[in-house]
């Protein structure tokens, strides 16, 4: 997982990123993004509800 993300990131101009506001045990992580390379162009926060029991944020990032 993490290696695929790392290699694909070099070819990417837009990222649709979902951040789940809950901690989980995991062994693969998305690489850190350089703040000077990406601009957040949209952001939607969603509270936990009857459909999704965990809050999350959906962001769209574009390469500068």
Coordinates of N, CA, C and O in Angstrom, one line a residue:
X1 N 0.8 -1.2 0.0 CA 0.0 0.0 0.0 C 0.8 1.3 0.0 O 0.7 2.1 -0.9
X2 N 1.7 1.4 1.0 CA 2.4 2.7 1.1 C 3.4 2.9 -0.1 O 3.5 4.1 -0.5
X3 N 4.0 1.9 -0.6 CA 4.9 2.0 -1.7 C 4.1 2.4 -3.0 O 4.6 3.2 -3.8
X4 N 3.0 1.9 -3.2 CA 2.1 2.2 -4.3 C 1.8 3.7 -4.2 O 1.8 4.4 -5.2
X5 N 1.3 4.2 -3.1 CA 1.0 5.6 -2.9 C 2.2 6.4 -3.2 O 2.1 7.5 -3.9
X6 N 3.4 6.1 -2.7 CA 4.6 6.9 -2.9 C 4.9 7.0 -4.4 O 5.2 8.1 -4.9
X7 N 4.9 5.9 -5.1 CA 5.2 6.0 -6.6 C 4.1 6.7 -7.4 O 4.4 7.4 -8.3
X8 N 2.9 6.5 -7.0 CA 1.8 7.2 -7.8 C 1.8 8.7 -7.5 O 1.3 9.4 -8.4
X9 N 2.2 9.1 -6.4 CA 2.1 10.5 -6.0 C 2.9 11.4 -7.0 O 2.5 12.5 -7.3
X10 N 4.0 10.8 -7.5 CA 4.9 11.6 -8.4 C 4.1 11.9 -9.8 O 4.4 12.8 -10.5
X11 N 3.1 11.1 -10.1 CA 2.3 11.2 -11.3 C 1.0 12.0 -11.1 O 0.2 12.1 -12.1
X12 N 0.8 12.4 -9.9 CA -0.5 12.9 -9.5 C -0.6 14.5 -9.5 O 0.4 15.1 -9.0
X13 N -1.6 15.0 -10.0 CA -1.8 16.5 -10.0 C -3.0 16.9 -9.1 O -3.2 18.0 -8.7
X14 N -3.9 15.9 -8.8 CA -5.0 16.1 -7.9 C -5.2 15.0 -7.0 O -5.1 13.8 -7.4
X15 N -5.5 15.3 -5.7 CA -5.8 14.2 -4.7 C -7.1 14.5 -4.1 O -7.5 15.6 -3.7
X16 N -7.9 13.4 -4.0 CA -9.2 13.4 -3.3 C -8.9 12.7 -2.0 O -8.7 11.5 -2.0
X17 N -8.8 13.4 -0.9 CA -8.3 12.9 0.4 C -9.4 12.8 1.4 O -10.0 13.8 1.7
X18 N -9.6 11.7 2.0 CA -10.5 11.5 3.1 C -9.7 11.2 4.3 O -8.9 10.3 4.4
X19 N -9.9 12.1 5.3 CA -9.3 11.9 6.6 C -10.3 11.5 7.6 O -11.3 12.2 7.8
X20 N -10.2 10.3 8.2 CA -11.1 9.7 9.1 C -10.7 10.2 10.5 O -9.5 10.0 10.9
X21 N -11.5 10.8 11.3 CA -11.2 11.3 12.6 C -11.4 10.3 13.7 O -12.2 10.4 14.6
X22 N -10.6 9.2 13.5 CA -10.6 8.1 14.5 C -9.2 7.4 14.3 O -8.7 7.3 13.2
X23 N -8.7 6.9 15.4 CA -7.4 6.2 15.3 C -7.7 4.7 15.1 O -8.5 4.2 15.8
X24 N -6.9 4.1 14.2 CA -7.0 2.7 13.9 C -5.6 2.1 13.9 O -4.7 2.8 13.5
X25 N -5.5 0.9 14.2 CA -4.2 0.2 14.0 C -4.0 -0.1 12.5 O -4.9 -0.5 11.8
X26 N -2.8 0.3 12.0 CA -2.6 0.1 10.6 C -1.1 -0.1 10.3 O -0.3 0.2 11.1
X27 N -0.8 -0.7 9.1 CA 0.6 -0.9 8.8 C 1.0 -0.3 7.4 O 2.1 -0.4 7.0
X28 N 0.1 0.4 6.8 CA 0.3 1.2 5.6 C -0.2 2.6 5.7 O -1.3 2.8 6.2
X29 N 0.6 3.6 5.3 CA 0.2 5.0 5.5 C 0.5 5.7 4.2 O 1.4 5.5 3.5
X30 N -0.4 6.7 4.0 CA -0.2 7.6 2.9 C 1.0 8.5 3.2 O 1.2 9.0 4.3
X31 N 1.9 8.8 2.2 CA 3.1 9.6 2.5 C 2.7 11.0 2.9 O 1.7 11.5 2.5
X32 N 3.6 11.6 3.6 CA 3.4 13.0 4.0 C 3.4 13.9 2.8 O 4.2 13.7 1.9
X33 N 2.5 14.9 2.7 CA 2.5 15.8 1.6 C 3.3 17.1 1.9 O 3.1 17.6 3.0
X34 N 4.1 17.5 1.0 CA 4.8 18.8 1.2 C 3.8 20.0 1.0 O 3.2 20.1 -0.1
X35 N 3.7 20.8 2.0 CA 2.7 21.9 2.0 C 3.0 22.9 0.9 O 2.1 23.5 0.4
X36 N 4.3 23.0 0.5 CA 4.6 24.0 -0.6 C 4.3 23.4 -2.0 O 4.5 24.1 -3.0
X37 N 3.9 22.1 -2.1 CA 3.6 21.5 -3.4 C 2.1 21.4 -3.7 O 1.7 21.1 -4.8
X38 N 1.2 21.5 -2.6 CA -0.2 21.2 -2.7 C -1.0 22.4 -2.2 O -0.6 23.0 -1.2
X39 N -2.2 22.6 -2.8 CA -3.1 23.6 -2.4 C -4.5 23.0 -2.2 O -4.9 22.2 -3.1
X40 N -5.0 23.2 -1.0 CA -6.4 22.6 -0.7 C -7.4 23.5 -1.4 O -7.5 24.7 -1.1
X41 N -8.2 23.0 -2.4 CA -9.1 23.8 -3.1 C -10.6 23.5 -2.7 O -11.5 24.3 -3.1
X42 N -10.8 22.5 -1.9 CA -12.1 22.2 -1.4 C -12.0 21.4 -0.1 O -11.1 20.6 0.0
X43 N -13.0 21.6 0.8 CA -12.9 20.9 2.1 C -14.3 20.7 2.6 O -15.0 21.7 2.7
X44 N -14.7 19.5 3.0 CA -16.0 19.3 3.5 C -15.9 18.4 4.8 O -15.3 17.3 4.7
X45 N -16.4 18.9 5.9 CA -16.3 18.2 7.2 C -17.7 17.5 7.3 O -18.7 18.1 7.1
X46 N -17.7 16.2 7.7 CA -18.9 15.4 8.0 C -18.8 14.8 9.4 O -17.9 14.1 9.7
X47 N -19.9 15.2 10.1 CA -20.0 14.6 11.5 C -20.4 13.2 11.5 O -21.0 12.7 10.5
X48 N -20.1 12.5 12.5 CA -20.6 11.1 12.7 C -22.2 11.2 12.7 O -22.7 12.1 13.3
X49 N -22.8 10.2 12.1 CA -24.3 10.2 12.1 C -24.7 8.7 12.1 O -23.9 7.8 12.2
X50 N -26.0 8.5 11.8 CA -26.5 7.1 11.8 C -26.0 6.3 10.6 O -25.9 5.1 10.7
X51 N -25.6 7.0 9.6 CA -25.0 6.3 8.4 C -23.5 6.0 8.5 O -23.0 5.0 8.1
X52 N -22.8 7.0 9.1 CA -21.3 6.9 9.3 C -21.0 7.1 10.8 O -21.2 8.3 11.2
X53 N -20.5 6.2 11.5 CA -20.3 6.3 12.9 C -19.1 7.0 13.3 O -18.8 7.2 14.5
X54 N -18.3 7.5 12.3 CA -17.1 8.2 12.6 C -17.1 9.5 11.7 O -17.4 9.5 10.5
X55 N -16.6 10.6 12.3 CA -16.5 11.9 11.6 C -15.4 11.8 10.6 O -14.4 11.0 10.8
X56 N -15.5 12.5 9.5 CA -14.4 12.5 8.5 C -14.4 13.8 7.8 O -15.4 14.6 7.8
X57 N -13.3 14.1 7.1 CA -13.1 15.3 6.3 C -12.7 14.9 4.9 O -11.8 14.1 4.8
X58 N -13.4 15.4 3.9 CA -13.1 15.1 2.5 C -12.5 16.4 1.9 O -13.1 17.4 1.9
X59 N -11.3 16.3 1.4 CA -10.6 17.4 0.8 C -10.1 17.1 -0.6 O -9.8 16.0 -1.0
X60 N -10.1 18.2 -1.4 CA -9.5 18.1 -2.7 C -8.2 19.0 -2.7 O -8.3 20.1 -2.4
X61 N -7.1 18.4 -3.1 CA -5.8 19.0 -3.2 C -5.4 19.1 -4.6 O -5.5 18.1 -5.4
X62 N -4.8 20.2 -5.0 CA -4.2 20.3 -6.4 C -2.7 20.7 -6.3 O -2.3 21.5 -5.4
X63 N -1.9 20.1 -7.1 CA -0.5 20.4 -7.2 C -0.3 21.8 -7.6 O -0.9 22.3 -8.6
X64 N 0.6 22.5 -7.0 CA 0.9 23.9 -7.4 C 1.9 23.9 -8.6 O 2.6 23.0 -8.9

